[in-house]
Short mmCIF file of C-alpha atoms in Angstrom, two decimals:
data_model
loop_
_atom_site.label_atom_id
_atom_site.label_comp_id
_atom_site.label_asym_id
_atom_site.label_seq_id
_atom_site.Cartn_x
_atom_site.Cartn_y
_atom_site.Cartn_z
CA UNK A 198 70.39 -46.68 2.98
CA UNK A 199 70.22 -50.06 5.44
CA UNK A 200 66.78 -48.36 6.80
CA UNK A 201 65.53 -47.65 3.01
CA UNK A 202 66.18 -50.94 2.10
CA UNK A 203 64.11 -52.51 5.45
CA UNK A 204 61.89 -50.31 4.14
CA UNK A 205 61.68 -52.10 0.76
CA UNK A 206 61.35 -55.04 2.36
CA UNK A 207 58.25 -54.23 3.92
CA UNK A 208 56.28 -51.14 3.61
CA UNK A 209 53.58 -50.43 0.96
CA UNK A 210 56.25 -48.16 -1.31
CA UNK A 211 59.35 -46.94 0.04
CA UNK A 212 61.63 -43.94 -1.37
CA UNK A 213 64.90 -42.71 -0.85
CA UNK A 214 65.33 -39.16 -1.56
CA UNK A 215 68.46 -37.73 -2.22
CA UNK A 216 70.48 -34.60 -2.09
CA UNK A 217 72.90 -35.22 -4.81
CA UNK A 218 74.30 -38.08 -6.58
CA UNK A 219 76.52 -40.47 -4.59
CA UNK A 220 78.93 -43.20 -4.86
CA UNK A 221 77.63 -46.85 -3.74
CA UNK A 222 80.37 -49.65 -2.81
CA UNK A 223 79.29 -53.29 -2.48
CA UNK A 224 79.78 -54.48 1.33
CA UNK A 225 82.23 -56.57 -0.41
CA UNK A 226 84.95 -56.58 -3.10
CA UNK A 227 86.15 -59.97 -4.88
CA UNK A 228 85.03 -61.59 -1.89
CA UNK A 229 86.54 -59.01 0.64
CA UNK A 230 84.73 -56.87 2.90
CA UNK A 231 85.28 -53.28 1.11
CA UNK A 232 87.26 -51.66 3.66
CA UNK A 233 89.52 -54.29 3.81
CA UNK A 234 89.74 -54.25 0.48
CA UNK A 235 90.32 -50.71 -0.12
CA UNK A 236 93.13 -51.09 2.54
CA UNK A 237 94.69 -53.43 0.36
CA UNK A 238 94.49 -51.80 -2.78
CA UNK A 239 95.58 -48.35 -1.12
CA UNK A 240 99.32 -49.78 -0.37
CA UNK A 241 99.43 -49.39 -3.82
CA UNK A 242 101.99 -46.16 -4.92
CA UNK A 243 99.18 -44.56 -6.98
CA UNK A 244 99.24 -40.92 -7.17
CA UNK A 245 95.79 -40.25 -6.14
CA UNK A 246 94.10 -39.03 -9.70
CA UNK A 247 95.00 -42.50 -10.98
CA UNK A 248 93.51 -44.01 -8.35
CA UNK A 249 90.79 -42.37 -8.21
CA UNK A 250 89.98 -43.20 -11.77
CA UNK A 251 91.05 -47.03 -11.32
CA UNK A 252 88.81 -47.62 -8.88
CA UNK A 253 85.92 -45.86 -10.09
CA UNK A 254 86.43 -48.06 -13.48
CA UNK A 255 86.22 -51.10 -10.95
CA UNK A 256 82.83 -49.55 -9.35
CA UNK A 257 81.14 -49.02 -13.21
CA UNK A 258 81.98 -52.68 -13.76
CA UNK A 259 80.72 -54.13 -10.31
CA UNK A 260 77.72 -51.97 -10.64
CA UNK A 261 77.39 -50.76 -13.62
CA UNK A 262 75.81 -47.35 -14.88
CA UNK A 263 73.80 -45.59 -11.42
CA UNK A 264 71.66 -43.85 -14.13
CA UNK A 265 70.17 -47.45 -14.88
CA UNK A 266 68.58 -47.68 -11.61
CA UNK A 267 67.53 -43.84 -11.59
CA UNK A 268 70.03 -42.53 -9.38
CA UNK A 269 71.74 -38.91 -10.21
CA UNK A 270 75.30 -38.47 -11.30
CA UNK A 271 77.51 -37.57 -8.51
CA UNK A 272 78.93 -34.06 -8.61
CA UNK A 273 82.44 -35.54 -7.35
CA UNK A 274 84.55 -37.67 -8.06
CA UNK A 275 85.18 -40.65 -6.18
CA UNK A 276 86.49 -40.41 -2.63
CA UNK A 277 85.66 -36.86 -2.60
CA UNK A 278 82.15 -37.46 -0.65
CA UNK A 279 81.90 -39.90 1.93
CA UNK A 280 80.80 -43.09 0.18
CA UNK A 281 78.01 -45.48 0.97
CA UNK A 282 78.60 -48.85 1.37
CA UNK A 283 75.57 -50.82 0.76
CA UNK A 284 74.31 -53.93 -1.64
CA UNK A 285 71.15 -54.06 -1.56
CA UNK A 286 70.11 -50.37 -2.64
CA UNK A 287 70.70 -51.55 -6.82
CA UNK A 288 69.54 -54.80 -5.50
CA UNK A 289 65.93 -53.14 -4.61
CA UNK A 290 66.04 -49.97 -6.96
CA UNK A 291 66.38 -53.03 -9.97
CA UNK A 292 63.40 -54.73 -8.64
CA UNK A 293 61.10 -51.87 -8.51
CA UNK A 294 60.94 -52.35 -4.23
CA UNK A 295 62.32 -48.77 -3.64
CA UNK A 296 62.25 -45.86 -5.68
CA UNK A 297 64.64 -42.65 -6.04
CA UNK A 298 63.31 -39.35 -5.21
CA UNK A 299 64.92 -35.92 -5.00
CA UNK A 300 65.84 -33.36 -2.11
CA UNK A 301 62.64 -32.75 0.13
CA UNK A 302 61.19 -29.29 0.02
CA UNK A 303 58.03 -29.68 1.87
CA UNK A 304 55.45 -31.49 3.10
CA UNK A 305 51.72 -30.73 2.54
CA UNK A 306 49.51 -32.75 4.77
CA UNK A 307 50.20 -36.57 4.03
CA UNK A 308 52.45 -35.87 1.18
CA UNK A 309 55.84 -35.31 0.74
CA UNK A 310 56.72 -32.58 -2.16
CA UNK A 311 60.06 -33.20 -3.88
CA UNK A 312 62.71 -30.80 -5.53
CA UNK A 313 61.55 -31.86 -9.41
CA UNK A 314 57.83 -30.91 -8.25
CA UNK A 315 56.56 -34.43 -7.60
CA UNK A 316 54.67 -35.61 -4.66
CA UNK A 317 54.11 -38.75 -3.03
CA UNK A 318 52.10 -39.87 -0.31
CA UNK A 319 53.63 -41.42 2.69
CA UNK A 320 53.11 -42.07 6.63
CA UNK A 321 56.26 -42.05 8.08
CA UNK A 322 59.47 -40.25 7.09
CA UNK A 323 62.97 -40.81 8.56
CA UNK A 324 65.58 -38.30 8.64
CA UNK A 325 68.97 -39.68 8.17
CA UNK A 326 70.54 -36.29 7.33
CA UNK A 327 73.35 -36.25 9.43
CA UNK A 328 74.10 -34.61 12.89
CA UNK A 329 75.90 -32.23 14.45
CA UNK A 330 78.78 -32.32 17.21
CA UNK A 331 77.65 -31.26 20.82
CA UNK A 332 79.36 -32.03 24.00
CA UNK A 333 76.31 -31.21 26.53
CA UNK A 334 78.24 -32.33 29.82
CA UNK A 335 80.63 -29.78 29.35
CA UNK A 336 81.04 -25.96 28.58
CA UNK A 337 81.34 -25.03 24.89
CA UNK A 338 84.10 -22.44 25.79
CA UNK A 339 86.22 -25.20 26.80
CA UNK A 340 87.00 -26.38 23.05
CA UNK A 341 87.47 -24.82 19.71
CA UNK A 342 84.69 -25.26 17.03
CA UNK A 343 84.20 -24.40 13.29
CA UNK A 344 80.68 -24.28 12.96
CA UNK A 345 79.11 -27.36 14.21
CA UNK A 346 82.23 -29.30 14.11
CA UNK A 347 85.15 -30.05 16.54
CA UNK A 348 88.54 -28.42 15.90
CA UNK A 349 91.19 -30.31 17.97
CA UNK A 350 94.79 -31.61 16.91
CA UNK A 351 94.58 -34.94 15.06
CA UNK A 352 91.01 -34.32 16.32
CA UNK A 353 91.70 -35.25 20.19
CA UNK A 354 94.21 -32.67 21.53
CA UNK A 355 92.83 -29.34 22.96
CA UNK A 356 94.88 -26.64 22.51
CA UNK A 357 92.81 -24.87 25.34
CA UNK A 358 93.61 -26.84 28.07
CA UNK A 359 96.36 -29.76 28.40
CA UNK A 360 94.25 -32.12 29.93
CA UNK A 361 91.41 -32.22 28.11
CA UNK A 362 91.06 -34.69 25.51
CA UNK A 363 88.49 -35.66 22.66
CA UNK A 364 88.33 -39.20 21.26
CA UNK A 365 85.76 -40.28 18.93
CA UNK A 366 85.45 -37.06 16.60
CA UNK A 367 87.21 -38.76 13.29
CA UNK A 368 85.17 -38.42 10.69
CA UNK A 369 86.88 -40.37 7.43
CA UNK A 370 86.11 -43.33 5.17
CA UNK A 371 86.93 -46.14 6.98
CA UNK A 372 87.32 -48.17 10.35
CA UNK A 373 88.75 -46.33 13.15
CA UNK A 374 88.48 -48.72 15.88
CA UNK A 375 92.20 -49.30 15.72
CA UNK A 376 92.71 -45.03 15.22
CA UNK A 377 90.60 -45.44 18.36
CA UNK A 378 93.42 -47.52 20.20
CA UNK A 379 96.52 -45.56 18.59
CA UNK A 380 95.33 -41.90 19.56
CA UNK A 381 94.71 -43.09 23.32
CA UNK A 382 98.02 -44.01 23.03
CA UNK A 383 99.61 -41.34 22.15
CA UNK A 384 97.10 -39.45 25.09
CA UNK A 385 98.53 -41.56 27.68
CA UNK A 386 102.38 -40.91 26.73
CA UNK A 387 101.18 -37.30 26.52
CA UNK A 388 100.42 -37.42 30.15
CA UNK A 389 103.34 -39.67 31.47
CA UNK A 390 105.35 -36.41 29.85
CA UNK A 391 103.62 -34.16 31.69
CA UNK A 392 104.82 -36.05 34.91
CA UNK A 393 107.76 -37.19 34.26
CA UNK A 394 109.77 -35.22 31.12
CA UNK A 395 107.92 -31.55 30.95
CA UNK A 396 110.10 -30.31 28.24
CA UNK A 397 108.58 -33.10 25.83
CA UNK A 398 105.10 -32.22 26.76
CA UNK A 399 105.85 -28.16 26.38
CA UNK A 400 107.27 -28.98 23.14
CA UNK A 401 104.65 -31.39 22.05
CA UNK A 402 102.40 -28.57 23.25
CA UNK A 403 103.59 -26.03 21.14
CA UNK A 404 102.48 -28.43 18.36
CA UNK A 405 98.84 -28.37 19.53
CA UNK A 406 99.06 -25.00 19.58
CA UNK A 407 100.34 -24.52 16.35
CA UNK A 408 97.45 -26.00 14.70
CA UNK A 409 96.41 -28.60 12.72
CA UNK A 410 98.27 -30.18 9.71
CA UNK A 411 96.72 -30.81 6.61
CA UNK A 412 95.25 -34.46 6.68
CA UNK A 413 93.58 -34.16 4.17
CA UNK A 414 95.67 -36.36 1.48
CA UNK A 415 95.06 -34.02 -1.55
CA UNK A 416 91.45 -35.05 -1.67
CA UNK A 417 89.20 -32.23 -2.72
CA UNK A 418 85.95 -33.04 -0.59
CA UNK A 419 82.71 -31.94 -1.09
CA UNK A 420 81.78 -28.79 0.31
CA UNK A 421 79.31 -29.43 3.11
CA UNK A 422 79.07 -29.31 6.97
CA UNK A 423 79.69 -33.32 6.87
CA UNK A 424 83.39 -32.64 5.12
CA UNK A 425 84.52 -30.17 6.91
CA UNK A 426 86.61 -31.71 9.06
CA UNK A 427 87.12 -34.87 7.16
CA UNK A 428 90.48 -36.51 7.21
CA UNK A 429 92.06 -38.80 4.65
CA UNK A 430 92.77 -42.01 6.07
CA UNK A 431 96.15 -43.19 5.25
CA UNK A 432 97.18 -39.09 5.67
CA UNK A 433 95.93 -39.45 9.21
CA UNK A 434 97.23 -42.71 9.85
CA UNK A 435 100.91 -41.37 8.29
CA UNK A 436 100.65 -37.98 10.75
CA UNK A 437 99.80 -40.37 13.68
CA UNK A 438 103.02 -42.03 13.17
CA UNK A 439 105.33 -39.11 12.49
CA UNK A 440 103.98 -37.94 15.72
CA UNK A 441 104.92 -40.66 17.76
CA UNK A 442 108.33 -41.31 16.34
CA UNK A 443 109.14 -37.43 16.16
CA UNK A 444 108.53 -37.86 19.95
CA UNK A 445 109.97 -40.61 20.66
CA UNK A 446 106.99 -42.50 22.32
CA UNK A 447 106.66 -46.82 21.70
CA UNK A 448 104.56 -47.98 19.29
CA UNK A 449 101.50 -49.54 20.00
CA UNK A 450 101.87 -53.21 18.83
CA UNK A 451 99.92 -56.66 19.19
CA UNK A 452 100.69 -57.85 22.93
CA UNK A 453 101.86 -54.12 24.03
CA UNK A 454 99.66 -54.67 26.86
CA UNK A 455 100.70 -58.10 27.97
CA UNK A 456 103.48 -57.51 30.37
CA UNK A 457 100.77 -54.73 32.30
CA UNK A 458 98.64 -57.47 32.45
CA UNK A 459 101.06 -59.84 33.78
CA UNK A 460 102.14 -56.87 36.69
CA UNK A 461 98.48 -56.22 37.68
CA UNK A 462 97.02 -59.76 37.37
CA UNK A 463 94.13 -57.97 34.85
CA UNK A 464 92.85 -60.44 31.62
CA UNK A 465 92.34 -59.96 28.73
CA UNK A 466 88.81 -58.76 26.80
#
């Protein structure tokens, strides 16, 4: 949606086309930046139907009716799909800069032919349809997959081989830089198990093995290659730290790092 609305910017006529109907979030909330917001709001002990209906209340009065600006209804409720955070898409649909079209089904010479049997004429089209998971530098046999996506525990932990790890594979709806941080972590007291207590890593093992919990936080995503191994945020967050206090491993806390620092003479970033 960024790209479409460069597009608007600039270009002769622009048009997003869309598979289904989708939820849009202002970058920021009261005066927050959304995630930050949402992180906020979500320490709130809602049970997650009510919130789901408080906060899409909130997004109909930030941004009114999506109809208005001739976007389709979603077919999901809110925080079912992954969401799009953007401002300017109303901003550009309202002002007549960028227009919504349906799924592609073809394209016939210059023009691009549209699920409700319009056509428009245009010179450059951009796929932003997703991607799928590949690992080229390494064998596919080494790891398990579902399809096109990644199957690892708490999406880093093979249950092939003990050594092997995955980070980056999260797929949820919010920042993970700090998930980033936590599940190395966890990796690295993984391996100072495997060297120094053997029976914690077998057991912590068997865990891998076992396959993985539900992180899903009751949420009933969308069915689509995208959501199939989404994980609910707080859920994931939660399982990270059952994990680490069921095995006994420190927590990873502002300055946990210092005193290494002040052994090996390294600075900080």
């Amino acid at each position: 949606c960024d790209i479409a609305c460069d597009a608007a910017q600039s270009a002769r006529a622009a048009f997003l086309s869309l598979r289904r109907g989708y939820t849009f979030i202002p970058k920021h909330v009261f005066g927050l930046p959304a995630d930050v917001f949402g992180a906020r709001a979500g320490v709130l002990p809602l049970p997650l139907a009510l919130r789901q209906r408080v906060f899409q209340a909130l997004l109909r009065l930030l941004n009114g009716d999506p109809a208005h600006y001739g976007l389709p209804k979603p077919d999901h409720r809110i925080f079912e799909s992954h969401p799009i955070v953007n401002s300017l898409v109303l901003h550009h649909l309202g002002h007549g800069d960028l227009k919504v079209k349906t799924d592609v089904t073809a394209f016939a010479g210059d023009k691009a032919v549209f699920a409700d049997g319009s056509e428009e004429t245009v010179d450059l089209v951009l796929l932003a349809t997703g991607y799928d998971t590949t690992i080229p530098y390494m064998a596919r046999q080494h790891f398990e997959w579902a399809g096109n996506h990644l199957e690892a525990y708490m999406t880093a932990f093979n249950a092939r081989h003990a050594t092997l790890f995955t980070l980056g594979f999260i797929n949820t709806a919010a920042g993970v830089f700090e998930d980033f941080d936590r599940l190395a972590h966890l990796i690295a007291n993984h391996l100072v198990d495997q060297e120094r207590d053997p029976e914690k890593a077998r057991k912590f093992r068997e865990l891998v093995k076992a396959g993985q919990p539900d992180l899903s936080g009751g949420v009933n995503y969308v069915t689509s290659p995208r959501h199939a191994a989404y994980v609910q945020h707080d859920r994931f967050r939660a399982q990270l730290e059952k994990l680490r206090r069921g095995l006994a491993w420190p927590a990873l806390t502002p300055g946990y790092f210092d005193a290494l620092r002040s052994e090996t003479g390294a600075t900080a970033p």
